[in-house]
Each structure stands twice: as C-alpha cells, then as structure tokens.
JSON list of C-alpha atoms in Angstrom, two decimals:
[
{"chain": "A", "resi": 1, "resn": "MET", "atom": "CA", "xyz": [0.08, 0.11, 0.24]},
{"chain": "A", "resi": 2, "resn": "ALA", "atom": "CA", "xyz": [1.81, 3.43, -1.34]},
{"chain": "A", "resi": 3, "resn": "SER", "atom": "CA", "xyz": [1.99, 5.35, 2.34]},
{"chain": "A", "resi": 4, "resn": "ASP", "atom": "CA", "xyz": [0.97, 8.63, 0.41]},
{"chain": "A", "resi": 5, "resn": "VAL", "atom": "CA", "xyz": [-1.82, 9.75, -2.24]},
{"chain": "A", "resi": 6, "resn": "PRO", "atom": "CA", "xyz": [-1.20, 12.65, -4.28]},
{"chain": "A", "resi": 7, "resn": "ALA", "atom": "CA", "xyz": [-4.44, 15.19, -4.33]},
{"chain": "A", "resi": 8, "resn": "ARG", "atom": "CA", "xyz": [-6.26, 14.37, -7.48]},
{"chain": "A", "resi": 9, "resn": "ARG", "atom": "CA", "xyz": [-6.56, 17.65, -9.33]},
{"chain": "A", "resi": 10, "resn": "PRO", "atom": "CA", "xyz": [-9.52, 19.12, -10.21]},
{"chain": "A", "resi": 11, "resn": "GLU", "atom": "CA", "xyz": [-9.31, 20.63, -13.30]},
{"chain": "A", "resi": 12, "resn": "PRO", "atom": "CA", "xyz": [-10.42, 16.83, -15.01]},
{"chain": "A", "resi": 13, "resn": "THR", "atom": "CA", "xyz": [-13.20, 16.89, -13.27]},
{"chain": "A", "resi": 14, "resn": "ILE", "atom": "CA", "xyz": [-14.21, 20.43, -14.14]},
{"chain": "A", "resi": 15, "resn": "ASP", "atom": "CA", "xyz": [-13.89, 19.64, -17.50]},
{"chain": "A", "resi": 16, "resn": "LEU", "atom": "CA", "xyz": [-16.15, 16.86, -17.67]},
{"chain": "A", "resi": 17, "resn": "LEU", "atom": "CA", "xyz": [-19.07, 19.08, -16.53]},
{"chain": "A", "resi": 18, "resn": "VAL", "atom": "CA", "xyz": [-18.15, 21.59, -18.47]},
{"chain": "A", "resi": 19, "resn": "ALA", "atom": "CA", "xyz": [-18.40, 19.31, -21.52]},
{"chain": "A", "resi": 20, "resn": "GLY", "atom": "CA", "xyz": [-21.50, 17.47, -20.46]},
{"chain": "A", "resi": 21, "resn": "GLY", "atom": "CA", "xyz": [-23.48, 21.09, -19.97]},
{"chain": "A", "resi": 22, "resn": "LEU", "atom": "CA", "xyz": [-23.43, 20.98, -15.86]},
{"chain": "A", "resi": 23, "resn": "LEU", "atom": "CA", "xyz": [-21.53, 23.63, -15.63]},
{"chain": "A", "resi": 24, "resn": "THR", "atom": "CA", "xyz": [-20.64, 26.88, -17.34]},
{"chain": "A", "resi": 25, "resn": "ASP", "atom": "CA", "xyz": [-17.33, 28.41, -17.90]},
{"chain": "A", "resi": 26, "resn": "GLU", "atom": "CA", "xyz": [-18.15, 31.29, -15.38]},
{"chain": "A", "resi": 27, "resn": "GLN", "atom": "CA", "xyz": [-19.53, 28.66, -12.90]},
{"chain": "A", "resi": 28, "resn": "ALA", "atom": "CA", "xyz": [-15.91, 26.40, -13.78]},
{"chain": "A", "resi": 29, "resn": "GLN", "atom": "CA", "xyz": [-13.79, 29.08, -12.13]},
{"chain": "A", "resi": 30, "resn": "THR", "atom": "CA", "xyz": [-15.92, 29.85, -9.41]},
{"chain": "A", "resi": 31, "resn": "VAL", "atom": "CA", "xyz": [-15.51, 26.24, -8.48]},
{"chain": "A", "resi": 32, "resn": "LEU", "atom": "CA", "xyz": [-11.79, 26.23, -9.46]},
{"chain": "A", "resi": 33, "resn": "ARG", "atom": "CA", "xyz": [-10.87, 28.98, -6.84]},
{"chain": "A", "resi": 34, "resn": "ARG", "atom": "CA", "xyz": [-12.77, 27.45, -3.95]},
{"chain": "A", "resi": 35, "resn": "VAL", "atom": "CA", "xyz": [-11.02, 24.22, -4.63]},
{"chain": "A", "resi": 36, "resn": "HIS", "atom": "CA", "xyz": [-7.72, 25.74, -4.26]},
{"chain": "A", "resi": 37, "resn": "LYS", "atom": "CA", "xyz": [-8.76, 28.17, -1.44]},
{"chain": "A", "resi": 38, "resn": "SER", "atom": "CA", "xyz": [-10.37, 25.58, 0.42]},
{"chain": "A", "resi": 39, "resn": "GLY", "atom": "CA", "xyz": [-8.77, 22.18, -0.71]},
{"chain": "A", "resi": 40, "resn": "GLU", "atom": "CA", "xyz": [-12.19, 20.68, -0.91]},
{"chain": "A", "resi": 41, "resn": "ARG", "atom": "CA", "xyz": [-13.30, 18.13, -3.90]},
{"chain": "A", "resi": 42, "resn": "ALA", "atom": "CA", "xyz": [-14.35, 19.66, -7.00]},
{"chain": "A", "resi": 43, "resn": "GLU", "atom": "CA", "xyz": [-18.00, 17.13, -6.74]},
{"chain": "A", "resi": 44, "resn": "ASP", "atom": "CA", "xyz": [-18.19, 18.88, -3.50]},
{"chain": "A", "resi": 45, "resn": "VAL", "atom": "CA", "xyz": [-17.93, 22.25, -3.84]},
{"chain": "A", "resi": 46, "resn": "VAL", "atom": "CA", "xyz": [-20.46, 21.71, -6.92]},
{"chain": "A", "resi": 47, "resn": "VAL", "atom": "CA", "xyz": [-23.15, 20.30, -4.95]},
{"chain": "A", "resi": 48, "resn": "GLU", "atom": "CA", "xyz": [-22.40, 22.65, -2.07]},
{"chain": "A", "resi": 49, "resn": "LEU", "atom": "CA", "xyz": [-22.97, 25.78, -4.12]},
{"chain": "A", "resi": 50, "resn": "GLN", "atom": "CA", "xyz": [-26.17, 24.57, -5.48]},
{"chain": "A", "resi": 51, "resn": "ILE", "atom": "CA", "xyz": [-24.77, 25.20, -8.95]},
{"chain": "A", "resi": 52, "resn": "ALA", "atom": "CA", "xyz": [-26.14, 21.59, -9.93]},
{"chain": "A", "resi": 53, "resn": "SER", "atom": "CA", "xyz": [-27.98, 18.85, -7.92]},
{"chain": "A", "resi": 54, "resn": "GLU", "atom": "CA", "xyz": [-26.41, 15.88, -6.05]},
{"chain": "A", "resi": 55, "resn": "PRO", "atom": "CA", "xyz": [-27.83, 13.14, -9.00]},
{"chain": "A", "resi": 56, "resn": "ASP", "atom": "CA", "xyz": [-27.15, 15.43, -11.98]},
{"chain": "A", "resi": 57, "resn": "LEU", "atom": "CA", "xyz": [-23.10, 15.17, -11.15]},
{"chain": "A", "resi": 58, "resn": "LEU", "atom": "CA", "xyz": [-23.23, 12.13, -10.23]},
{"chain": "A", "resi": 59, "resn": "LYS", "atom": "CA", "xyz": [-25.31, 11.09, -13.40]},
{"chain": "A", "resi": 60, "resn": "THR", "atom": "CA", "xyz": [-22.96, 12.55, -15.60]},
{"chain": "A", "resi": 61, "resn": "LEU", "atom": "CA", "xyz": [-19.84, 12.05, -14.18]},
{"chain": "A", "resi": 62, "resn": "ALA", "atom": "CA", "xyz": [-21.09, 8.01, -14.22]},
{"chain": "A", "resi": 63, "resn": "GLN", "atom": "CA", "xyz": [-21.63, 8.25, -17.81]},
{"chain": "A", "resi": 64, "resn": "HIS", "atom": "CA", "xyz": [-17.89, 9.66, -18.50]},
{"chain": "A", "resi": 65, "resn": "PHE", "atom": "CA", "xyz": [-16.90, 6.63, -16.49]},
{"chain": "A", "resi": 66, "resn": "ARG", "atom": "CA", "xyz": [-19.34, 4.46, -17.80]},
{"chain": "A", "resi": 67, "resn": "THR", "atom": "CA", "xyz": [-19.95, 3.07, -14.15]},
{"chain": "A", "resi": 68, "resn": "GLN", "atom": "CA", "xyz": [-23.28, 3.20, -11.76]},
{"chain": "A", "resi": 69, "resn": "PHE", "atom": "CA", "xyz": [-23.50, 5.98, -8.63]},
{"chain": "A", "resi": 70, "resn": "VAL", "atom": "CA", "xyz": [-25.08, 6.06, -5.25]},
{"chain": "A", "resi": 71, "resn": "THR", "atom": "CA", "xyz": [-26.29, 9.52, -4.16]},
{"chain": "A", "resi": 72, "resn": "THR", "atom": "CA", "xyz": [-26.00, 10.51, -0.37]},
{"chain": "A", "resi": 73, "resn": "PRO", "atom": "CA", "xyz": [-29.90, 9.50, 0.48]},
{"chain": "A", "resi": 74, "resn": "LYS", "atom": "CA", "xyz": [-29.26, 6.12, -0.33]},
{"chain": "A", "resi": 75, "resn": "MET", "atom": "CA", "xyz": [-25.78, 5.70, 0.59]},
{"chain": "A", "resi": 76, "resn": "ALA", "atom": "CA", "xyz": [-27.24, 6.66, 4.25]},
{"chain": "A", "resi": 77, "resn": "ALA", "atom": "CA", "xyz": [-30.31, 4.62, 3.79]},
{"chain": "A", "resi": 78, "resn": "ALA", "atom": "CA", "xyz": [-27.38, 1.23, 2.72]},
{"chain": "A", "resi": 79, "resn": "GLU", "atom": "CA", "xyz": [-27.14, -1.49, 5.14]},
{"chain": "A", "resi": 80, "resn": "ILE", "atom": "CA", "xyz": [-23.69, -3.06, 5.00]},
{"chain": "A", "resi": 81, "resn": "ALA", "atom": "CA", "xyz": [-22.75, -6.07, 6.53]},
{"chain": "A", "resi": 82, "resn": "PRO", "atom": "CA", "xyz": [-19.74, -6.66, 8.73]},
{"chain": "A", "resi": 83, "resn": "GLN", "atom": "CA", "xyz": [-19.10, -9.12, 7.12]},
{"chain": "A", "resi": 84, "resn": "VAL", "atom": "CA", "xyz": [-18.31, -7.18, 3.93]},
{"chain": "A", "resi": 85, "resn": "LEU", "atom": "CA", "xyz": [-16.85, -4.23, 5.72]},
{"chain": "A", "resi": 86, "resn": "GLY", "atom": "CA", "xyz": [-13.98, -6.47, 6.76]},
{"chain": "A", "resi": 87, "resn": "LEU", "atom": "CA", "xyz": [-13.15, -7.32, 3.06]},
{"chain": "A", "resi": 88, "resn": "VAL", "atom": "CA", "xyz": [-10.87, -3.61, 3.12]},
{"chain": "A", "resi": 89, "resn": "PRO", "atom": "CA", "xyz": [-9.40, -2.61, 6.21]},
{"chain": "A", "resi": 90, "resn": "PRO", "atom": "CA", "xyz": [-10.64, 0.94, 7.23]},
{"chain": "A", "resi": 91, "resn": "GLU", "atom": "CA", "xyz": [-6.75, 2.43, 6.80]},
{"chain": "A", "resi": 92, "resn": "LEU", "atom": "CA", "xyz": [-6.99, 1.64, 3.05]},
{"chain": "A", "resi": 93, "resn": "ALA", "atom": "CA", "xyz": [-10.83, 2.75, 2.99]},
{"chain": "A", "resi": 94, "resn": "GLU", "atom": "CA", "xyz": [-9.51, 6.34, 4.18]},
{"chain": "A", "resi": 95, "resn": "GLN", "atom": "CA", "xyz": [-6.43, 6.60, 2.22]},
{"chain": "A", "resi": 96, "resn": "ARG", "atom": "CA", "xyz": [-8.25, 5.42, -0.69]},
{"chain": "A", "resi": 97, "resn": "VAL", "atom": "CA", "xyz": [-12.10, 7.31, -0.38]},
{"chain": "A", "resi": 98, "resn": "CYS", "atom": "CA", "xyz": [-13.70, 4.01, -1.02]},
{"chain": "A", "resi": 99, "resn": "ILE", "atom": "CA", "xyz": [-15.89, 1.36, 1.05]},
{"chain": "A", "resi": 100, "resn": "PRO", "atom": "CA", "xyz": [-17.08, -1.77, -0.07]},
{"chain": "A", "resi": 101, "resn": "LEU", "atom": "CA", "xyz": [-20.71, -2.31, -0.55]},
{"chain": "A", "resi": 102, "resn": "GLY", "atom": "CA", "xyz": [-21.77, -5.89, -1.47]},
{"chain": "A", "resi": 103, "resn": "CYS", "atom": "CA", "xyz": [-19.92, -8.82, -2.46]},
{"chain": "A", "resi": 104, "resn": "ASP", "atom": "CA", "xyz": [-20.80, -11.35, -4.73]},
{"chain": "A", "resi": 105, "resn": "ALA", "atom": "CA", "xyz": [-18.88, -14.78, -3.45]},
{"chain": "A", "resi": 106, "resn": "ARG", "atom": "CA", "xyz": [-19.96, -16.61, -6.26]},
{"chain": "A", "resi": 107, "resn": "ALA", "atom": "CA", "xyz": [-18.64, -14.53, -8.88]},
{"chain": "A", "resi": 108, "resn": "ASN", "atom": "CA", "xyz": [-15.94, -13.41, -6.42]},
{"chain": "A", "resi": 109, "resn": "LEU", "atom": "CA", "xyz": [-16.65, -9.61, -7.25]},
{"chain": "A", "resi": 110, "resn": "LEU", "atom": "CA", "xyz": [-16.37, -7.15, -4.56]},
{"chain": "A", "resi": 111, "resn": "LEU", "atom": "CA", "xyz": [-18.58, -3.94, -5.18]},
{"chain": "A", "resi": 112, "resn": "VAL", "atom": "CA", "xyz": [-17.02, -0.80, -4.18]},
{"chain": "A", "resi": 113, "resn": "ALA", "atom": "CA", "xyz": [-18.25, 2.83, -3.42]},
{"chain": "A", "resi": 114, "resn": "THR", "atom": "CA", "xyz": [-15.84, 5.27, -4.66]},
{"chain": "A", "resi": 115, "resn": "ALA", "atom": "CA", "xyz": [-15.18, 9.03, -5.85]},
{"chain": "A", "resi": 116, "resn": "ASP", "atom": "CA", "xyz": [-12.14, 8.10, -7.86]},
{"chain": "A", "resi": 117, "resn": "PRO", "atom": "CA", "xyz": [-13.49, 4.88, -10.63]},
{"chain": "A", "resi": 118, "resn": "ASP", "atom": "CA", "xyz": [-10.94, 5.89, -13.11]},
{"chain": "A", "resi": 119, "resn": "ASP", "atom": "CA", "xyz": [-8.35, 5.05, -10.40]},
{"chain": "A", "resi": 120, "resn": "LEU", "atom": "CA", "xyz": [-7.01, 1.47, -11.14]},
{"chain": "A", "resi": 121, "resn": "GLY", "atom": "CA", "xyz": [-4.23, 1.58, -8.77]},
{"chain": "A", "resi": 122, "resn": "ALA", "atom": "CA", "xyz": [-6.91, 1.84, -5.97]},
{"chain": "A", "resi": 123, "resn": "LEU", "atom": "CA", "xyz": [-8.60, -0.66, -7.22]},
{"chain": "A", "resi": 124, "resn": "LYS", "atom": "CA", "xyz": [-5.45, -3.28, -7.26]},
{"chain": "A", "resi": 125, "resn": "GLU", "atom": "CA", "xyz": [-5.02, -2.06, -3.99]},
{"chain": "A", "resi": 126, "resn": "VAL", "atom": "CA", "xyz": [-8.44, -2.85, -2.96]},
{"chain": "A", "resi": 127, "resn": "GLN", "atom": "CA", "xyz": [-8.87, -6.08, -5.04]},
{"chain": "A", "resi": 128, "resn": "ALA", "atom": "CA", "xyz": [-5.66, -7.55, -3.12]},
{"chain": "A", "resi": 129, "resn": "ALA", "atom": "CA", "xyz": [-6.80, -6.52, 0.09]},
{"chain": "A", "resi": 130, "resn": "ALA", "atom": "CA", "xyz": [-10.01, -8.20, -0.38]},
{"chain": "A", "resi": 131, "resn": "ARG", "atom": "CA", "xyz": [-8.80, -11.45, -1.99]},
{"chain": "A", "resi": 132, "resn": "VAL", "atom": "CA", "xyz": [-11.25, -11.23, -4.78]},
{"chain": "A", "resi": 133, "resn": "ARG", "atom": "CA", "xyz": [-11.15, -11.48, -8.62]},
{"chain": "A", "resi": 134, "resn": "GLU", "atom": "CA", "xyz": [-12.73, -8.23, -9.91]},
{"chain": "A", "resi": 135, "resn": "VAL", "atom": "CA", "xyz": [-13.27, -4.94, -8.13]},
{"chain": "A", "resi": 136, "resn": "ARG", "atom": "CA", "xyz": [-16.46, -3.41, -9.29]},
{"chain": "A", "resi": 137, "resn": "PRO", "atom": "CA", "xyz": [-16.67, 0.46, -8.71]},
{"chain": "A", "resi": 138, "resn": "CYS", "atom": "CA", "xyz": [-19.58, 2.63, -7.79]},
{"chain": "A", "resi": 139, "resn": "LEU", "atom": "CA", "xyz": [-19.06, 6.37, -8.34]},
{"chain": "A", "resi": 140, "resn": "ALA", "atom": "CA", "xyz": [-20.11, 8.53, -5.38]},
{"chain": "A", "resi": 141, "resn": "ARG", "atom": "CA", "xyz": [-19.45, 12.05, -3.90]},
{"chain": "A", "resi": 142, "resn": "PRO", "atom": "CA", "xyz": [-15.87, 12.26, -2.01]},
{"chain": "A", "resi": 143, "resn": "ALA", "atom": "CA", "xyz": [-17.62, 13.71, 0.98]},
{"chain": "A", "resi": 144, "resn": "THR", "atom": "CA", "xyz": [-20.46, 10.89, 0.73]},
{"chain": "A", "resi": 145, "resn": "VAL", "atom": "CA", "xyz": [-18.11, 7.99, 1.17]},
{"chain": "A", "resi": 146, "resn": "ARG", "atom": "CA", "xyz": [-15.99, 9.88, 3.94]},
{"chain": "A", "resi": 147, "resn": "ALA", "atom": "CA", "xyz": [-19.12, 9.76, 5.62]},
{"chain": "A", "resi": 148, "resn": "ALA", "atom": "CA", "xyz": [-19.64, 6.65, 5.03]},
{"chain": "A", "resi": 149, "resn": "ILE", "atom": "CA", "xyz": [-16.72, 5.27, 6.83]},
{"chain": "A", "resi": 150, "resn": "GLN", "atom": "CA", "xyz": [-17.06, 7.32, 9.57]},
{"chain": "A", "resi": 151, "resn": "ARG", "atom": "CA", "xyz": [-20.45, 5.88, 10.03]},
{"chain": "A", "resi": 152, "resn": "TRP", "atom": "CA", "xyz": [-19.82, 1.65, 8.92]},
{"chain": "A", "resi": 153, "resn": "TYR", "atom": "CA", "xyz": [-16.23, 1.98, 10.27]},
{"chain": "A", "resi": 154, "resn": "HIS", "atom": "CA", "xyz": [-16.04, 4.29, 13.15]},
{"chain": "A", "resi": 155, "resn": "GLY", "atom": "CA", "xyz": [-19.95, 4.31, 14.46]},
{"chain": "A", "resi": 156, "resn": "ASN", "atom": "CA", "xyz": [-20.74, 7.76, 14.03]},
{"chain": "A", "resi": 157, "resn": "LEU", "atom": "CA", "xyz": [-24.18, 8.01, 13.67]},
{"chain": "A", "resi": 158, "resn": "GLN", "atom": "CA", "xyz": [-24.29, 11.47, 12.75]},
{"chain": "A", "resi": 159, "resn": "ALA", "atom": "CA", "xyz": [-21.82, 10.99, 9.82]},
{"chain": "A", "resi": 160, "resn": "PHE", "atom": "CA", "xyz": [-24.39, 12.12, 6.87]},
{"chain": "A", "resi": 161, "resn": "ALA", "atom": "CA", "xyz": [-26.04, 14.71, 8.90]},
{"chain": "A", "resi": 162, "resn": "ARG", "atom": "CA", "xyz": [-22.45, 16.62, 8.57]},
{"chain": "A", "resi": 163, "resn": "VAL", "atom": "CA", "xyz": [-22.14, 15.97, 4.78]},
{"chain": "A", "resi": 164, "resn": "ASP", "atom": "CA", "xyz": [-23.53, 19.48, 3.77]},
{"chain": "A", "resi": 165, "resn": "GLN", "atom": "CA", "xyz": [-26.06, 22.06, 3.51]},
{"chain": "A", "resi": 166, "resn": "ALA", "atom": "CA", "xyz": [-27.33, 21.51, 0.30]},
{"chain": "A", "resi": 167, "resn": "GLN", "atom": "CA", "xyz": [-28.35, 17.77, 1.22]},
{"chain": "A", "resi": 168, "resn": "PHE", "atom": "CA", "xyz": [-30.41, 19.18, 4.30]},
{"chain": "A", "resi": 169, "resn": "ASP", "atom": "CA", "xyz": [-31.58, 21.59, 1.29]},
{"chain": "A", "resi": 170, "resn": "GLN", "atom": "CA", "xyz": [-32.97, 19.15, -0.89]},
{"chain": "A", "resi": 171, "resn": "PHE", "atom": "CA", "xyz": [-34.74, 16.69, 2.34]},
{"chain": "A", "resi": 172, "resn": "GLN", "atom": "CA", "xyz": [-36.36, 19.77, 3.36]},
{"chain": "A", "resi": 173, "resn": "GLY", "atom": "CA", "xyz": [-37.78, 20.46, -0.51]},
{"chain": "A", "resi": 174, "resn": "LEU", "atom": "CA", "xyz": [-38.70, 16.71, -0.39]},
{"chain": "A", "resi": 175, "resn": "MET", "atom": "CA", "xyz": [-40.83, 17.03, 2.72]},
{"chain": "A", "resi": 176, "resn": "ASP", "atom": "CA", "xyz": [-42.87, 20.39, 1.67]},
{"chain": "A", "resi": 177, "resn": "GLN", "atom": "CA", "xyz": [-43.76, 18.54, -1.48]},
{"chain": "A", "resi": 178, "resn": "PHE", "atom": "CA", "xyz": [-44.58, 15.49, 0.58]},
{"chain": "A", "resi": 179, "resn": "GLU", "atom": "CA", "xyz": [-46.91, 17.42, 2.72]},
{"chain": "A", "resi": 180, "resn": "ARG", "atom": "CA", "xyz": [-48.46, 19.41, -0.39]},
{"chain": "A", "resi": 181, "resn": "ASN", "atom": "CA", "xyz": [-49.33, 16.31, -2.21]},
{"chain": "A", "resi": 182, "resn": "VAL", "atom": "CA", "xyz": [-50.33, 13.80, 0.88]},
{"chain": "A", "resi": 183, "resn": "ILE", "atom": "CA", "xyz": [-50.26, 15.83, 4.44]},
{"chain": "A", "resi": 184, "resn": "ASP", "atom": "CA", "xyz": [-52.70, 18.36, 2.98]},
{"chain": "A", "resi": 185, "resn": "ARG", "atom": "CA", "xyz": [-55.54, 15.39, 1.78]},
{"chain": "A", "resi": 186, "resn": "VAL", "atom": "CA", "xyz": [-56.19, 14.85, 5.39]},
{"chain": "A", "resi": 187, "resn": "SER", "atom": "CA", "xyz": [-58.20, 16.09, 7.95]},
{"chain": "A", "resi": 188, "resn": "SER", "atom": "CA", "xyz": [-56.71, 19.55, 10.13]},
{"chain": "A", "resi": 189, "resn": "PRO", "atom": "CA", "xyz": [-56.30, 17.44, 12.93]},
{"chain": "A", "resi": 190, "resn": "SER", "atom": "CA", "xyz": [-54.18, 14.94, 11.38]},
{"chain": "A", "resi": 191, "resn": "LEU", "atom": "CA", "xyz": [-52.03, 17.59, 9.43]},
{"chain": "A", "resi": 192, "resn": "GLY", "atom": "CA", "xyz": [-51.12, 19.35, 12.70]},
{"chain": "A", "resi": 193, "resn": "ARG", "atom": "CA", "xyz": [-50.03, 15.80, 13.54]},
{"chain": "A", "resi": 194, "resn": "GLU", "atom": "CA", "xyz": [-47.56, 15.39, 10.53]},
{"chain": "A", "resi": 195, "resn": "ARG", "atom": "CA", "xyz": [-46.72, 18.63, 10.57]},
{"chain": "A", "resi": 196, "resn": "GLU", "atom": "CA", "xyz": [-45.12, 17.89, 13.90]},
{"chain": "A", "resi": 197, "resn": "LEU", "atom": "CA", "xyz": [-44.08, 14.81, 12.85]},
{"chain": "A", "resi": 198, "resn": "SER", "atom": "CA", "xyz": [-42.33, 16.26, 9.99]},
{"chain": "A", "resi": 199, "resn": "GLU", "atom": "CA", "xyz": [-39.87, 19.06, 12.10]},
{"chain": "A", "resi": 200, "resn": "GLU", "atom": "CA", "xyz": [-38.79, 15.99, 14.22]},
{"chain": "A", "resi": 201, "resn": "LEU", "atom": "CA", "xyz": [-36.71, 15.01, 11.14]},
{"chain": "A", "resi": 202, "resn": "PHE", "atom": "CA", "xyz": [-34.43, 18.27, 11.70]},
{"chain": "A", "resi": 203, "resn": "GLU", "atom": "CA", "xyz": [-32.85, 19.84, 14.47]},
{"chain": "A", "resi": 204, "resn": "ARG", "atom": "CA", "xyz": [-32.50, 23.64, 13.60]},
{"chain": "A", "resi": 205, "resn": "GLY", "atom": "CA", "xyz": [-29.14, 25.39, 15.52]},
{"chain": "A", "resi": 206, "resn": "GLY", "atom": "CA", "xyz": [-27.17, 28.45, 15.02]},
{"chain": "A", "resi": 207, "resn": "ARG", "atom": "CA", "xyz": [-25.47, 26.85, 12.50]},
{"chain": "A", "resi": 208, "resn": "GLY", "atom": "CA", "xyz": [-28.88, 26.33, 10.40]},
{"chain": "A", "resi": 209, "resn": "VAL", "atom": "CA", "xyz": [-31.05, 23.20, 10.14]},
{"chain": "A", "resi": 210, "resn": "ARG", "atom": "CA", "xyz": [-29.37, 19.55, 10.76]},
{"chain": "A", "resi": 211, "resn": "MET", "atom": "CA", "xyz": [-31.01, 16.46, 9.44]},
{"chain": "A", "resi": 212, "resn": "THR", "atom": "CA", "xyz": [-32.06, 13.47, 12.36]},
{"chain": "A", "resi": 213, "resn": "ASP", "atom": "CA", "xyz": [-31.41, 9.71, 11.98]},
{"chain": "A", "resi": 214, "resn": "ALA", "atom": "CA", "xyz": [-34.99, 10.00, 11.42]},
{"chain": "A", "resi": 215, "resn": "GLY", "atom": "CA", "xyz": [-34.74, 12.18, 8.63]},
{"chain": "A", "resi": 216, "resn": "LEU", "atom": "CA", "xyz": [-32.54, 10.48, 7.32]},
{"chain": "A", "resi": 217, "resn": "ALA", "atom": "CA", "xyz": [-34.15, 7.17, 7.84]},
{"chain": "A", "resi": 218, "resn": "PHE", "atom": "CA", "xyz": [-37.43, 8.45, 6.90]},
{"chain": "A", "resi": 219, "resn": "LEU", "atom": "CA", "xyz": [-35.98, 9.72, 2.97]},
{"chain": "A", "resi": 220, "resn": "PRO", "atom": "CA", "xyz": [-36.17, 7.06, 1.17]},
{"chain": "A", "resi": 221, "resn": "PHE", "atom": "CA", "xyz": [-39.81, 6.76, 2.66]},
{"chain": "A", "resi": 222, "resn": "ALA", "atom": "CA", "xyz": [-41.01, 9.67, 1.25]},
{"chain": "A", "resi": 223, "resn": "GLU", "atom": "CA", "xyz": [-39.04, 9.39, -2.07]},
{"chain": "A", "resi": 224, "resn": "ARG", "atom": "CA", "xyz": [-41.23, 6.15, -2.56]},
{"chain": "A", "resi": 225, "resn": "ILE", "atom": "CA", "xyz": [-44.20, 8.09, -2.09]},
{"chain": "A", "resi": 226, "resn": "LEU", "atom": "CA", "xyz": [-43.65, 11.14, -4.54]},
{"chain": "A", "resi": 227, "resn": "GLN", "atom": "CA", "xyz": [-43.31, 8.61, -6.73]},
{"chain": "A", "resi": 228, "resn": "THR", "atom": "CA", "xyz": [-45.90, 7.05, -6.32]},
{"chain": "A", "resi": 229, "resn": "LEU", "atom": "CA", "xyz": [-47.84, 9.82, -6.61]},
{"chain": "A", "resi": 230, "resn": "GLN", "atom": "CA", "xyz": [-46.62, 11.35, -9.80]},
{"chain": "A", "resi": 231, "resn": "GLU", "atom": "CA", "xyz": [-46.92, 7.54, -11.03]},
{"chain": "A", "resi": 232, "resn": "GLY", "atom": "CA", "xyz": [-50.40, 7.75, -10.30]},
{"chain": "A", "resi": 233, "resn": "ARG", "atom": "CA", "xyz": [-51.18, 11.08, -12.64]}
]
C-alpha cells in the first residue's frame, strides 16, 4: 500500500462537467477558485454551492466513467454487512476514499463505492486486500464516501447529517413537496400531527438545519411516496 496518495487534480473533473453541460465556464472558474482555496473536491463544491444537484452531477460523471452511481441519501439508507466491511481495512478505505458495499461470493466480485472509479491503482489495492477476482467501482461523492467510512467503520451515527447543507435543503424541499401532495389531503387534526412529526426530522441550531437520524431514515420512504403519486397522475 502506498504511504502517500497524491491529491486528485480538480481540472479534469471540472472539464468533464463543463463538457457535459452541467457547468458554464464562469461557474467552472468559481468552483476552481473554491477548490484551490479550501482544498475540497470539485464534486463536493459544485453541490455545496448548489450549482448542480447531486444526482445530476453523479449522472454526468458516471456516464463518462461508464459506471453506476449512488447518491448520499441512498448511501445513508444502505446496510453494509460486517463481513463485507471486513474485506477492506479502514486505513485503506480512508486512504483511497472508498468503501465496500457488497460482495458476490459466487462471482468473487466486490462492489465498492469510490470517488475515483478511474483510479486503477486504488482498485488493485482493494482487490489485493479483499482477495477477490474483480472490484467493480460505483461512483459517489467524496464527502459521501467519507461519511460512509465514518458511519460504518467508526460508528458515527451523525456522519451523513454533516455531509453538507445542500443535502439538508434538498431534503427540506422533498418534505415540503411530500406535505403538499399527501398531508394536505387529510383532515386538519391529522395535518397538525404530521407537521409536528416532520419537524422532528430536523434539528435547528445556530448553524442552520441538520437532518436527524429519523430524517435520514424517512427519506427513502418519502421518495417512494412521491414516486407513487407521480406515477398515479
């Protein structure tokens, strides 16, 4: 295992997003300045500045890399078996910004969430550590992978709630839509109870709104309800 992993240059990622129509040249310069100033990854900056949504960002990059992708809410709602986690040491996961999601024992294949699906060196290190025939990458934001590492390797239950404010805003918008489409159709007493419940999905403090564990758990349910409503129109 390499002791030092060089930081990924932001320009190729930004160029891909510009070519994919997700960023204008002006927005690209804004992202690049922020990256150089803060040291953050370009993918995270784009979402944090709300220049593009996370799904659109991941879809654009995944099309280029020809791989699957996983969003932050879906990663937060995932269940990773301890035996799968045990295939990749936490030190390697942190160094290479990756985390195992599942293993096909019959095919001897390991599915790994990574911010760098084109980093063949990292995939080979994971393959050697896990002793599998193939490692298949699944694209995720760097901040999402780091949160997953904190959540499943170190037991930090609040890891995903700290990913970024943009995710809180996205969830708040989803809850507002959920309430408009579902809760407003029931009686006022029930409406009051549902709105009270929705407040428990967030914690509001001096730094803004933070999604609770209940909020993270409820997100997939809300998405399924909205999908059902849209299909029924």
